[in-house]
Short mmCIF file of C-alpha atoms and ligand atoms in Angstrom, two decimals:
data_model
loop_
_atom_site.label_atom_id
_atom_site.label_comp_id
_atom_site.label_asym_id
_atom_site.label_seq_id
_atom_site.Cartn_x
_atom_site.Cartn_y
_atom_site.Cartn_z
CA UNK Y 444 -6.48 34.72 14.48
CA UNK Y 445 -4.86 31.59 12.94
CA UNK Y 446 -6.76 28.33 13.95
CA UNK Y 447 -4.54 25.47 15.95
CA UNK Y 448 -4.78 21.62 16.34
CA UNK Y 449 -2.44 19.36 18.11
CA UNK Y 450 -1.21 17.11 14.64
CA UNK Y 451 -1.71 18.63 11.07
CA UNK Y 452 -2.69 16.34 8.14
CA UNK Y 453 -1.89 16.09 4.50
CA UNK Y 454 -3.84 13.71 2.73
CA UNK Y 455 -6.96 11.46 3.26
CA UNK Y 456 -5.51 8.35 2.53
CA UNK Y 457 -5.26 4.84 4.63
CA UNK Y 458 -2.37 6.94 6.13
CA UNK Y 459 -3.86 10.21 7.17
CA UNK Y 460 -6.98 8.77 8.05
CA UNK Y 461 -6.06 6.21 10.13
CA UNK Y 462 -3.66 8.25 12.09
CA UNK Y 463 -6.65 10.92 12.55
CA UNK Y 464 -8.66 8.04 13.88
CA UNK Y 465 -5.51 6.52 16.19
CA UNK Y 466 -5.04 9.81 17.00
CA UNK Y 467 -8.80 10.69 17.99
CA UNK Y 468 -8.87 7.49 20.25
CA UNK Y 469 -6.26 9.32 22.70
CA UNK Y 470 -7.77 12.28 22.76
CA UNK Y 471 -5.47 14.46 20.53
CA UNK Y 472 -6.78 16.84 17.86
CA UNK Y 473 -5.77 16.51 14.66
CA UNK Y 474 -6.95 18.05 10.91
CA UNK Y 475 -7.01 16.40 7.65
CA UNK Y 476 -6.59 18.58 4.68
CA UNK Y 477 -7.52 16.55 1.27
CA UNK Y 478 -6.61 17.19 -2.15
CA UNK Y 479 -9.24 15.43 -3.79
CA UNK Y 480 -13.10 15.01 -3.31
CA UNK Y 481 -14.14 12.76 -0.86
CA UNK Y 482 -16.07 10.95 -3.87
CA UNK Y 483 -12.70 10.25 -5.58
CA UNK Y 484 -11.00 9.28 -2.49
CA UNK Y 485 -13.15 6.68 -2.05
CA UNK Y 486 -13.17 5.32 -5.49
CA UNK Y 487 -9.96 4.27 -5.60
CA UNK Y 488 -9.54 0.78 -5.80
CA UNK Y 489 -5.92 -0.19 -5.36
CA UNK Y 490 -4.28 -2.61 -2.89
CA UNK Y 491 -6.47 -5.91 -1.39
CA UNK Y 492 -4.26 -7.40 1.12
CA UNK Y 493 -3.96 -7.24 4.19
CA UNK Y 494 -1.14 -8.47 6.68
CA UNK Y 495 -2.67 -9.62 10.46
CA UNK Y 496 -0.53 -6.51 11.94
CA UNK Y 497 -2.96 -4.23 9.72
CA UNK Y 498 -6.30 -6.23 11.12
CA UNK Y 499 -4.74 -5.87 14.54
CA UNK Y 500 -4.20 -2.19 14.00
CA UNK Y 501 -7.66 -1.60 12.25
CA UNK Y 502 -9.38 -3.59 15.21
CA UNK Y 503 -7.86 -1.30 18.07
CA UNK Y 504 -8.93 1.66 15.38
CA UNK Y 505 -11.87 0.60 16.35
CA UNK Y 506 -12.78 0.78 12.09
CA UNK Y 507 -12.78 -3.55 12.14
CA UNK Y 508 -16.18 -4.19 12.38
CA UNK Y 509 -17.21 -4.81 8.06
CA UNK Y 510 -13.92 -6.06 8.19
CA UNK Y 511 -14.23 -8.95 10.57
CA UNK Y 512 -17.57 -9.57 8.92
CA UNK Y 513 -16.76 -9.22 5.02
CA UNK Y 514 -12.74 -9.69 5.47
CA UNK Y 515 -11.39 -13.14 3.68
CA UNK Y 516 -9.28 -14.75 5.80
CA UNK Y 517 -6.88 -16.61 3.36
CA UNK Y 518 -3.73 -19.74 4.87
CA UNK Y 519 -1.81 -19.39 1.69
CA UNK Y 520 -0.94 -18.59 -1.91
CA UNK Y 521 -0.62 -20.26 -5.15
CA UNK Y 522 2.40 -19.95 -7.50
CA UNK Y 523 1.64 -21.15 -11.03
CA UNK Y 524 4.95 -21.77 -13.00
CA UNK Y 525 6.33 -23.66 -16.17
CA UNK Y 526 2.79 -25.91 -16.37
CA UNK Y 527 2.98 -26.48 -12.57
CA UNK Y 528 1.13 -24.81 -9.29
CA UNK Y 529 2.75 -24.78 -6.00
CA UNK Y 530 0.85 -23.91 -2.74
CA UNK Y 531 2.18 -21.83 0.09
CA UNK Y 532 0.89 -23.05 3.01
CA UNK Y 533 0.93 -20.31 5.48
CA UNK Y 534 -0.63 -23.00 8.36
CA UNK Y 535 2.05 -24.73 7.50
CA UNK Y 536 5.18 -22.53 7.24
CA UNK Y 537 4.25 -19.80 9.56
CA UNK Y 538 1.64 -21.78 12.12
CA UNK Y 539 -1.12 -18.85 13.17
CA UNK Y 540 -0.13 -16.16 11.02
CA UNK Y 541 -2.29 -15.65 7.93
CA UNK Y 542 -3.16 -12.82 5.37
CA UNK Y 543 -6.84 -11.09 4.75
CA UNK Y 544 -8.02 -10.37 1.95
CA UNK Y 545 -10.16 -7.03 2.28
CA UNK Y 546 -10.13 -4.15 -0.56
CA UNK Y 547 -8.26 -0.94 0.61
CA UNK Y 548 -11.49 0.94 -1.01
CA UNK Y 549 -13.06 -0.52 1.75
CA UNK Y 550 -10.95 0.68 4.41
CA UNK Y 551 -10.32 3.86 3.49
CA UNK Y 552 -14.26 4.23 3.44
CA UNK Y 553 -14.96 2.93 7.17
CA UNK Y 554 -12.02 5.06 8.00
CA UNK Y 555 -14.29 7.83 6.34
CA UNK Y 556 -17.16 7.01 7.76
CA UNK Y 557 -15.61 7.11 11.37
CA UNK Y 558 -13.96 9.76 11.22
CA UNK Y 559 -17.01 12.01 9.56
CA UNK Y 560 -19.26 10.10 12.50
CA UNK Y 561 -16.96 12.22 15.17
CA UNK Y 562 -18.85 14.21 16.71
CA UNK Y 563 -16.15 15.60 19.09
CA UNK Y 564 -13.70 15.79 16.55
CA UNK Y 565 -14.46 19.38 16.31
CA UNK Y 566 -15.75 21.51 12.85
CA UNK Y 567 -14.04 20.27 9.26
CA UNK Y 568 -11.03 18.16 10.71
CA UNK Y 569 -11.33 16.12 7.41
CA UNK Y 570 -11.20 18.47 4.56
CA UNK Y 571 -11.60 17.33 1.27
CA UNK Y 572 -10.85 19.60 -2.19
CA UNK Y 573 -8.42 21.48 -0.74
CA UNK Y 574 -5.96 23.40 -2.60
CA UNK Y 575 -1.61 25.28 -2.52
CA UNK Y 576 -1.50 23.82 0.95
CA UNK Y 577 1.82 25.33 2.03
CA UNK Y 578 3.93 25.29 5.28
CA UNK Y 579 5.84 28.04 6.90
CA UNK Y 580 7.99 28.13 10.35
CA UNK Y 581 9.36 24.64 10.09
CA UNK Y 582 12.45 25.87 11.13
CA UNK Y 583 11.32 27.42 14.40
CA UNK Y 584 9.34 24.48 15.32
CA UNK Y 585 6.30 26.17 14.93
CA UNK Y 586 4.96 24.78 11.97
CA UNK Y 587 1.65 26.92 9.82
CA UNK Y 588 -0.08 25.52 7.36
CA UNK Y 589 -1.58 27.81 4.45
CA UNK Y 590 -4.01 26.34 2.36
CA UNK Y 591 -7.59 26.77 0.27
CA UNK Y 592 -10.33 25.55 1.16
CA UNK Y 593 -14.04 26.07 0.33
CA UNK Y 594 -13.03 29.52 -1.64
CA UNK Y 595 -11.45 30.72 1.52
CA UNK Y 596 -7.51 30.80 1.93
CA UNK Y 597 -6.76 29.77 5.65
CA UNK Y 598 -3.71 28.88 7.90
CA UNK Y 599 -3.40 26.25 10.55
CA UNK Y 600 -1.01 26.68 13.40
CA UNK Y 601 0.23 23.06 14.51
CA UNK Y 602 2.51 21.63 17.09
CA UNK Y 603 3.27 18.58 14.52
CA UNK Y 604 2.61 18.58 10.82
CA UNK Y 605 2.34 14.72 9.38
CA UNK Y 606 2.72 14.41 5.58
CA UNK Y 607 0.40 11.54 4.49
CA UNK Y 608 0.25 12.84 1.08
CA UNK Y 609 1.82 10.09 -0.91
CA UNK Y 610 4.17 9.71 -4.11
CA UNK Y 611 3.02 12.75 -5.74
CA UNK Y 612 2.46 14.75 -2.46
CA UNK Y 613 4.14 18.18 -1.39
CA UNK Y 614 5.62 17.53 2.18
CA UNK Y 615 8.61 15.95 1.07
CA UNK Y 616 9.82 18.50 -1.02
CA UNK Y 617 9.81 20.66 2.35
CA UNK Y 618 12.67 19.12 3.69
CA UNK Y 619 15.68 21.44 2.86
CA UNK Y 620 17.64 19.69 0.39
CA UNK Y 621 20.76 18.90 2.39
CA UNK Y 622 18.74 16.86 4.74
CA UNK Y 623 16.79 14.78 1.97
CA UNK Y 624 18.42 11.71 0.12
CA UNK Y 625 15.93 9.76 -2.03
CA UNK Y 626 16.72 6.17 -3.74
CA UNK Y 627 14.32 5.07 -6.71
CA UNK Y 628 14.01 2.22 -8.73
CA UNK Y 629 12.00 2.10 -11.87
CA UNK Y 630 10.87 -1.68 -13.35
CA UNK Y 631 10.58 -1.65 -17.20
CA UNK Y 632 7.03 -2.26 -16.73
CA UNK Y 633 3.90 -1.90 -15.38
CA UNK Y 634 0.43 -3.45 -13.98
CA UNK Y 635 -2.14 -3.67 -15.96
CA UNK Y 636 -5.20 -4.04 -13.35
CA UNK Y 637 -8.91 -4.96 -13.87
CA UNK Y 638 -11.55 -5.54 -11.09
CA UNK Y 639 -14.55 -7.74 -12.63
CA UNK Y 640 -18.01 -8.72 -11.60
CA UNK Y 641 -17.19 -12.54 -11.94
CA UNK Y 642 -16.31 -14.99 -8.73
CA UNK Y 643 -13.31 -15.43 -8.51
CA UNK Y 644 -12.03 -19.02 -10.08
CA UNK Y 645 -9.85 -19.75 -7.15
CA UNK Y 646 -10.07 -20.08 -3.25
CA UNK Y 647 -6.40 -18.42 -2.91
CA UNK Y 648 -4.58 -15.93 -4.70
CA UNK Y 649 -2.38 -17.11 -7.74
CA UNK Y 650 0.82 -15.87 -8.43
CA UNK Y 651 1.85 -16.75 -11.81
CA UNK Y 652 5.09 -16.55 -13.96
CA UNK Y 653 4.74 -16.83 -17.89
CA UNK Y 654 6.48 -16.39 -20.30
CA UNK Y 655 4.86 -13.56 -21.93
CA UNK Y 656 5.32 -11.45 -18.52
CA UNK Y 657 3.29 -12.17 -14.66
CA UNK Y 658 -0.47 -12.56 -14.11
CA UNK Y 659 -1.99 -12.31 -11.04
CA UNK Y 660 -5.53 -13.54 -9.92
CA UNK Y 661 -6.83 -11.75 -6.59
CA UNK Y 662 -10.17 -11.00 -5.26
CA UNK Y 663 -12.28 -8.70 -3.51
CA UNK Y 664 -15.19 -10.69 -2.47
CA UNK Y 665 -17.17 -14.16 -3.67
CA UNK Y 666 -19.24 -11.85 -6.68
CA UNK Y 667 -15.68 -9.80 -7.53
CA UNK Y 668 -12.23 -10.72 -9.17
CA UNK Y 669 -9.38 -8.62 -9.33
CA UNK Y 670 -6.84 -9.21 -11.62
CA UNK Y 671 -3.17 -7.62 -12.71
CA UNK Y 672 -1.39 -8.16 -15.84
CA UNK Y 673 2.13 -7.21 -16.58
CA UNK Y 674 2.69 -5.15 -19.34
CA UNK Y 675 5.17 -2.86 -21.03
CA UNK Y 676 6.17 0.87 -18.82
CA UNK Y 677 4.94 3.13 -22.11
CA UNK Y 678 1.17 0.81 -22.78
CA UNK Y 679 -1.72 2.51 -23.74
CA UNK Y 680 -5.22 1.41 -21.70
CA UNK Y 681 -6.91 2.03 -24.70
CA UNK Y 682 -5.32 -0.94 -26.73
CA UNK Y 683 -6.62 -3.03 -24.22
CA UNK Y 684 -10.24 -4.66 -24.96
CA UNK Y 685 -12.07 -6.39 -22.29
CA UNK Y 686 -11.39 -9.37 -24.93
CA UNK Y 687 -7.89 -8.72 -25.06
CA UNK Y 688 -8.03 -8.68 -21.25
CA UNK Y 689 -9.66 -12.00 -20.86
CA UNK Y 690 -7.49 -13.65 -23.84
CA UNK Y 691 -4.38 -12.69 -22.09
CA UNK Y 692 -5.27 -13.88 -18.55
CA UNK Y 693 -6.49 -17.04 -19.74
CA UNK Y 694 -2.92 -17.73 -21.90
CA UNK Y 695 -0.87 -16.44 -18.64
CA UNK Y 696 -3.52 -18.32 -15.85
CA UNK Y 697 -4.55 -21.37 -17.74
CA UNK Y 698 -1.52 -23.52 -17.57
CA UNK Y 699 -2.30 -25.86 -14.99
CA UNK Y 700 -4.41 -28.82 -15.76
CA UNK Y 701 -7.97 -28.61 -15.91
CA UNK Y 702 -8.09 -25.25 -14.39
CA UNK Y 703 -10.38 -22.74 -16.36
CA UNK Y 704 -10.61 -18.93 -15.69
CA UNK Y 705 -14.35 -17.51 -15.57
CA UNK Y 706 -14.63 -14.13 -17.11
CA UNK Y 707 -17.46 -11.69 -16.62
CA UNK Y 708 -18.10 -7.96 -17.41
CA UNK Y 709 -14.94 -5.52 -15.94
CA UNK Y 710 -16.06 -2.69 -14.00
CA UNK Y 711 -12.96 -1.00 -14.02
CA UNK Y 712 -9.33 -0.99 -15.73
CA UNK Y 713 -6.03 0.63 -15.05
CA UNK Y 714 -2.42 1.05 -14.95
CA UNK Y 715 0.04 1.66 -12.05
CA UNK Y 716 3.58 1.98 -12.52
CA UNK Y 717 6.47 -0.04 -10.93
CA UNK Y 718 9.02 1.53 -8.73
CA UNK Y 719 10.98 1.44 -5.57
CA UNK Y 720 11.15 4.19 -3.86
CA UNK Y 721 12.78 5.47 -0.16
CA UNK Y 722 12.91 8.92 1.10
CA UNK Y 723 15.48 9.41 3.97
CA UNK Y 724 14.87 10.54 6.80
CA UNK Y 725 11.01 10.31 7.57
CA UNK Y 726 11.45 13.29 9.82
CA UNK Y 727 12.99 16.82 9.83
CA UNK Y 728 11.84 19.00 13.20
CA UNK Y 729 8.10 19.21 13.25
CA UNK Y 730 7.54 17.53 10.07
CA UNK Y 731 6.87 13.49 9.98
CA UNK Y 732 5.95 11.55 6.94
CA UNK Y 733 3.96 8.06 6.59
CA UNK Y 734 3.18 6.01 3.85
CA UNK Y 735 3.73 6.30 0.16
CA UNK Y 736 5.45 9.88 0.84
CA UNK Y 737 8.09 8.28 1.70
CA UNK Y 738 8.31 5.02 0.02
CA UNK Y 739 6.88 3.25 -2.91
CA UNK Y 740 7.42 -0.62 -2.86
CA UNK Y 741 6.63 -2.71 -6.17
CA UNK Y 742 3.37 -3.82 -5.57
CA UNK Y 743 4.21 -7.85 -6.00
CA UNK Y 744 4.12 -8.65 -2.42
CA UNK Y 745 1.08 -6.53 -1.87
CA UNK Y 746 2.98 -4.06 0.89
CA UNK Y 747 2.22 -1.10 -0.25
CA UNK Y 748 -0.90 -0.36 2.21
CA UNK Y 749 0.51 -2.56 5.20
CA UNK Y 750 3.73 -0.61 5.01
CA UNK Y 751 1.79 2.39 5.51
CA UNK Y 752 0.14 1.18 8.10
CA UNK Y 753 3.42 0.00 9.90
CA UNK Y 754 4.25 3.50 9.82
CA UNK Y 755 1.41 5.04 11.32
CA UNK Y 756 0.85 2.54 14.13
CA UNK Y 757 4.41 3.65 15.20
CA UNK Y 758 3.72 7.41 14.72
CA UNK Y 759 -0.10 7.14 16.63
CA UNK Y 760 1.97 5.96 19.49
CA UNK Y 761 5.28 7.95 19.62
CA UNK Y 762 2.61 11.31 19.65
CA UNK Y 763 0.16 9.62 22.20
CA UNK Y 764 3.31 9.62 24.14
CA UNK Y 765 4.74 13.25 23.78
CA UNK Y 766 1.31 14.57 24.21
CA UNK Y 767 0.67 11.82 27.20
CA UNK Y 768 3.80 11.43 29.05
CA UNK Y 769 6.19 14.40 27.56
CA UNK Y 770 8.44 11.91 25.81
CA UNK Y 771 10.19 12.45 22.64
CA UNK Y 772 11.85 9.01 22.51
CA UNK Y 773 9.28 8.22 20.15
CA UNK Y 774 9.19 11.07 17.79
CA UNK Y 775 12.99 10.47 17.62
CA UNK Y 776 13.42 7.24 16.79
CA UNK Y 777 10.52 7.38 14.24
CA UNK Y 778 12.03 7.51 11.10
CA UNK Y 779 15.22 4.90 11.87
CA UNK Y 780 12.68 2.64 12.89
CA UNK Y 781 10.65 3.06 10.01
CA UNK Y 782 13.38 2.88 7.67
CA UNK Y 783 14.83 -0.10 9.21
CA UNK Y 784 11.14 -1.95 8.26
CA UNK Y 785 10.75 -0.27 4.88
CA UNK Y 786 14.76 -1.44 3.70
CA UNK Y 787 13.50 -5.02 4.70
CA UNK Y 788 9.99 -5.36 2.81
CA UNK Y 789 11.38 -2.90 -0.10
CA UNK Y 790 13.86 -6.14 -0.30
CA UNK Y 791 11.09 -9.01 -0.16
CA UNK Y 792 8.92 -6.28 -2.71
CA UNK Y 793 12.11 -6.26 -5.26
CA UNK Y 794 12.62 -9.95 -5.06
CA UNK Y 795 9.01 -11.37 -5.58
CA UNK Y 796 9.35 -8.84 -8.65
CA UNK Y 797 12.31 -10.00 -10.09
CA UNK Y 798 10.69 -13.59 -9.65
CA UNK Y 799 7.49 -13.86 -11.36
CA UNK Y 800 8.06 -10.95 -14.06
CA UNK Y 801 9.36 -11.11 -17.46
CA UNK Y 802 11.89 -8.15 -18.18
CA UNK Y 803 12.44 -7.24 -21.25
CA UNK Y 804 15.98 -7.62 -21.21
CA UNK Y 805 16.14 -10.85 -19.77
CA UNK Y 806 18.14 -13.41 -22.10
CA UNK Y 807 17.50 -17.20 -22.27
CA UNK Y 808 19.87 -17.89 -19.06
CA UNK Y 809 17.99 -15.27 -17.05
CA UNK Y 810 14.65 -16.68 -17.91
CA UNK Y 811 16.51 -20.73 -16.68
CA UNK Y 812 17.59 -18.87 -13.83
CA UNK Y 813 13.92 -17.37 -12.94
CA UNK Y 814 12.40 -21.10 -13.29
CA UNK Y 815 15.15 -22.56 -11.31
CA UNK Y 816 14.45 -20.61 -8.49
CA UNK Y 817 10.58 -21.11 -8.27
CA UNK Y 818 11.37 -24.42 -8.35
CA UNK Y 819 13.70 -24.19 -5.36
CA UNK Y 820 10.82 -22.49 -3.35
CA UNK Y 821 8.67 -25.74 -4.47
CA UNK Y 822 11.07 -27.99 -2.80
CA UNK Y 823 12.72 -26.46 -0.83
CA UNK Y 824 10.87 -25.90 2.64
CA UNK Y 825 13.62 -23.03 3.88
CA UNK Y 826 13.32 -21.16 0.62
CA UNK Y 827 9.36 -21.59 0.67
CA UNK Y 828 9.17 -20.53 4.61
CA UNK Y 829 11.44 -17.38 3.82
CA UNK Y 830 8.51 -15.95 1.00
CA UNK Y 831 5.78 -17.00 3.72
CA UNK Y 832 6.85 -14.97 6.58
CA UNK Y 833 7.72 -12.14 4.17
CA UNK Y 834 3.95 -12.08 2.70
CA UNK Y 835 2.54 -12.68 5.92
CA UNK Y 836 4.24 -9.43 7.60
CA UNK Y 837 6.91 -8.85 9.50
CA UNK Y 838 6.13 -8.55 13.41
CA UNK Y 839 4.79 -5.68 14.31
CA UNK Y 840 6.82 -2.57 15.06
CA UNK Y 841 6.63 -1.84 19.26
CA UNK Y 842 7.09 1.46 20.62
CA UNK Y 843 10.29 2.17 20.44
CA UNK Y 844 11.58 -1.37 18.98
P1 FAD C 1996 -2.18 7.49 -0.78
O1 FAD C 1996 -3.16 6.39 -0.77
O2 FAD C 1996 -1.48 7.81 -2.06
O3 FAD C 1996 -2.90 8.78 -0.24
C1 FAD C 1996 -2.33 10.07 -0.35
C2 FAD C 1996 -3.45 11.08 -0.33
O4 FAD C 1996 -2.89 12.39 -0.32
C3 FAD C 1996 -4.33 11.01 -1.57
O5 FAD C 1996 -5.68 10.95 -1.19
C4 FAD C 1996 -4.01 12.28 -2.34
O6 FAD C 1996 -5.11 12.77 -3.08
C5 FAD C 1996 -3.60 13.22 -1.21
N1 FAD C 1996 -2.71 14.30 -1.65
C6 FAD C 1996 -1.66 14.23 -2.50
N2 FAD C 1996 -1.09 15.44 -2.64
C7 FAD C 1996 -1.78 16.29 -1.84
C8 FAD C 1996 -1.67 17.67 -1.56
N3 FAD C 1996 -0.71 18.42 -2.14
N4 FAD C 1996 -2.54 18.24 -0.71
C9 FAD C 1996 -3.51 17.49 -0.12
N5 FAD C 1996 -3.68 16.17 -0.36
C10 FAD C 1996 -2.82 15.57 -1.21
N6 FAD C 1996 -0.45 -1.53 -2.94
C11 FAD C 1996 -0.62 -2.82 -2.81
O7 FAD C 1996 -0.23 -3.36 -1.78
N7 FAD C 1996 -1.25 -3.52 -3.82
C12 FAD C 1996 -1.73 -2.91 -4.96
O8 FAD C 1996 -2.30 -3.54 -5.82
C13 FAD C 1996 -1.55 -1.55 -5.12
N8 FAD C 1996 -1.99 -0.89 -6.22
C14 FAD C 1996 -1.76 0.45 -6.34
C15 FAD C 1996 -2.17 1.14 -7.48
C16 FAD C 1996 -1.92 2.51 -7.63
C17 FAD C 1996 -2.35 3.24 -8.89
C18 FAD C 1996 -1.23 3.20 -6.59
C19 FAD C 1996 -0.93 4.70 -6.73
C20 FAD C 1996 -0.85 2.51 -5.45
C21 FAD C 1996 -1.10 1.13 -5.31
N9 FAD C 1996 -0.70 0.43 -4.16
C22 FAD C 1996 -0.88 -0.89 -4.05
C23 FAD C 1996 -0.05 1.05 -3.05
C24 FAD C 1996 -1.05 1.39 -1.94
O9 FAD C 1996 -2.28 1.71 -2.51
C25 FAD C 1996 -0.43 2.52 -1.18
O10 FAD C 1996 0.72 2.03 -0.52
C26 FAD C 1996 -1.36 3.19 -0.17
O11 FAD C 1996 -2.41 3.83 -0.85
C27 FAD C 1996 -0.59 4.18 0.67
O12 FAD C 1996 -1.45 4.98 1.38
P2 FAD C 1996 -1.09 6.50 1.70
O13 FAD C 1996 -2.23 7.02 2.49
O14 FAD C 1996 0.27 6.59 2.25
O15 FAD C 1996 -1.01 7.21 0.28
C1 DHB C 1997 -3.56 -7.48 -4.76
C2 DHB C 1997 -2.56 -6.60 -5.04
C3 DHB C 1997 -1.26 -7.03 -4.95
O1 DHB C 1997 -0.24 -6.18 -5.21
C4 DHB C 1997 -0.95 -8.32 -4.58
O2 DHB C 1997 0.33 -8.73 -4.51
C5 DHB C 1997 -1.97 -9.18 -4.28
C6 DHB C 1997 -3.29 -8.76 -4.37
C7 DHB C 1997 -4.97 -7.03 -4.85
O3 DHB C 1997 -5.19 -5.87 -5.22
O4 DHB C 1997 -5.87 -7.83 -4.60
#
C-alpha cells in the first residue's frame, strides 16, 4: 500500500523546513525527503541576514527563541567608497524597521531541531540521504512520489507536492516544457567567502566598492567575522592563502581613516557563483515551488534566504486555507504573487550588484559612473531612503495581497 501525507517535501532547506514547521502548527501532515545528510545540511554556512518579515515569520514558527536571544539587531549599513564611508541609517530612513543579523546555519538547525522534537509529526517526516526521488500522476492531480531511502525504494501518495529543492533541485524540471519559461543572468564573477574566528572590526556591516572588485565585512556573532570578496567567475580556492585572504581585505576594507581590519584564523572558505535567476510560473497543478527552485538573486542585498521565506509564509497560509476552509484562492494566486515580489527584489539584488562590483569590462566612464552614483546615495536622502527600504524588506506578503 503506498503511504500518504497531506503536503510532500523536497528538500531540507530554510524552505522545506520551515514550511514543514508552518505547516505542523495547523495541523497538516507533511514529509520532508532530503538529499543530503542531516550533518551536511547543517553545515552549510551561507546567508546572515535577516529582514524583520523573516523574524516575524520565524517567531510565529515558533523556531525564534536562540534567535531573539543570540540574533543582532543591526539600524543600518556602512558603504565604504573612493576613501570615504557613508552610513545608512535605517532609524533614520525607514523609522522602526531594521535588519538582524543571525546566520542561516543557525536557522536551518532550530528548524531541525523542531521539527525532529515532533513528536506527533508521525514516523520519518524529515528524511535525510535520500535518493532518484521521482514524481508520477501530476497530471491527474494525484501526485506520487518515488524515492530511496534507507536501502528501501518507496512511494508517497500526496494531495500537494512542494519543491523546496533549490537551484540544482529536480522539481522544476517536472513542469512540462510548454508551461516553463526561465530567465537567468550570469555576473562575470563570483564571491569569494570566508567565516573567521576574529570579532568582527565593525558594529555594522560594510559594503565596500574598490577598485580591484567589492569587499564585504559581515558577521555572525561578537567571536565570528564573515567576510566576501569578489573575485573572477573561473578562480581557483586553492590560490587563495589565508594570507592572501587577509592582504586583500585589508587593501579593499582599509580605506577609511584610521580604520584597521583584525584578522584571526578562518574556519572556513568558499565560492558561490553570481546569477539571477526566475522560473515562471511557481505552480503547475499539484506541484508548488519555494525558494531557490525558483529563483536565484545575486547575493549583494542579502535576499536570497528572506526571499525564500516570503515564499513560504504565503504558501503555509494559502494550504492552511484549502485544507481549513476549502479555498483555492490561495493556491491560485501563489505563484503571481510570488513573482510579483521576486521581479522587485531580483531588481534591488541586480542594482546593489552593479553598484559596488568591479566588472571586468567596465571602462574608465563606467567606473566615474559607479562613483557618481554612490555619491548620490551619500547626499542624496531620496536615493539613500530607496536602498534602505529595499535592504530592510519589502512589506510582508498578506494572504492573498
Ligand atoms: P537550499 O538552501 O538550496 O535548500 C535546498 C535543499 O534541497 C538542499 O538541502 C539540497 O540538498 C536539497 N536537494 C536538492 N536537490 C534535491 C533532490 N533531488 N532531492 C532531495 N533533496 C534535494 N543568500 C544570501 O542572502 N546571502 C548569502 O551570502 C548567500 N550565500 C550563498 C552561498 C551559496 C553557496 C548558495 C548556494 C546560496 C547562498 N545564498 C545566500 C542564498 C541562500 O542561501 C538561499 O537563498 C537559501 O538557502 C534558499 O533556501 P532554499 O531552502 O530555498 O534552498
Ligand atoms: C551576508 C551575506 C550577504 O549576501 C550580504 O549582503 C550581507 C551579509 C552574510 O552572509 O553575512
Amino acid at each position: 500500500m503506498t503511504a500518504r501525507v497531506a503536503v510532500g517535501i523536497i528538500g531540507a532547506g530554510p524552505s522545506g523546513l520551515l514550511l514543514a514547521q508552518l505547516l505542523a502548527r495547523r495541523g497538516i501532515s507533511s514529509r520532508v525527503l532530503e538529499r543530503s545528510s542531516r550533518e551536511h545540511v547543517e553545515g552549510r554556512v551561507r546567508a546572515g541576514v535577516l529582514e524583520q518579515p523573516t523574524v516575524d515569520t520565524l517567531h510565529a514558527a515558533g523556531v525564534g527563541e536562540r534567535l531573539a536571544r543570540e540574533g543582532i539587531v543591526h539600524h543600518g549599513i556602512e558603504l565604504r567608497f573612493a576613501g570615504a564611508a557613508q552610513r545608512i541609517d535605517f532609524s533614520a530612513l525607514v523609522p522602526g524597521r531594521n535588519i538582524t543579523v543571525y546566520g542561516q546555519r543557525e536557522v536551518v538547525r532550530d528548524l531541525i531541531a523542531t521539527r525532529l522534537g515532533d513528536a506527533a509529526a508521525g514516523p520519518e517526516h524529515l528524511c535525510f540521504e535520500v535518493s532518484d526521488v521521482e514524481v508520477a500522476g501530476l497530471g491527474d492531480d494525484q501526485p506520487v512520489l518515488s524515492f530511496t531511502h534507507a536501502g528501501r525504494r518507496q512511494q508517497l501518495g500526496c494531495d500537494w507536492v512542494v519543491g523546496c529543492d533549490g537551484y540544482h533541485g529536480v522539481s522544476r524540471h517536472w513542469f512540462p516544457a510548454q508551461m516553463s519559461q526561465a530567465f537567468e543572468h550570469v555576473f562575470p564573477f563570483a564571491w569569494l567567502g570566508v567565516l573567521a574566528a576574529v570579532a568582527p572590526s565593525t558594529e555594522e556591516l560594510i559594503y565596500a566598492r574598490h577598485e580591484r572588485g567589492f569587499a564585504l565585512h559581515s558577521m555572525r556573532s561578537p567571536e565570528l567575522s564573515r567576510f566576501y570578496l569578489q573575485v573572477p567567475a573561473d578562480e581557483d580556492l586553492a590560490s587563495w592563502s589565508d594570507a592572501r585572504i587577509w592582504q586583500e581585505l585589508r587593501t579593499r576594507l582599509e580605506t577609511v581613516p584610521g580604520w584597521r581590519l583584525e584578522s584571526g584564523p578562518i574556519l572556513e572558505k568558499g565560492l558561490a557563483a553570481m546569477r539571477s535567476f526566475v522560473h515562471e510560473p511557481m505552480r503547475y497543478r499539484r506541484l508548488l515551488l519555494a525558494g531557490d527552485a525558483a529563483h536565484i538573486v545575486p547575493a549583494t542585498g542579502a535576499k536570497g534566504l528572506n526571499l525564500a521565506v516570503a515564499d513560504v509564509r504565503l504558501l503555509g497560509a494559502a494550504l492552511a486555507d484549502w485544507y481549513e476552509r476549502g479555498s483555492a484562492t490561495g493556491l491560485d494566486e501563489y505563484s503571481a504573487a510570488c513573482l510579483q515580489r521576486v521581479w522587485r527584489v531580483q531588481q534591488f539584488s541586480c542594482w546593489m550588484t552593479r553598484l559596488l562590483h568591479v566588472l571586468p569590462t567596465d571602462d574608465a566612464f563606467e567606473r566615474r559612473l559607479q562613483v557618481a552614483q554612490l555619491e548620490a546615495i551619500a547626499q542624496s536622502q531620496a536615493a539613500a531612503t530607496m536602498l534602505a527600504e529595499n535592504y530592510v524588506g519589502l512589506p510582508p506578503p498578506g494572504p492573498s495581497s
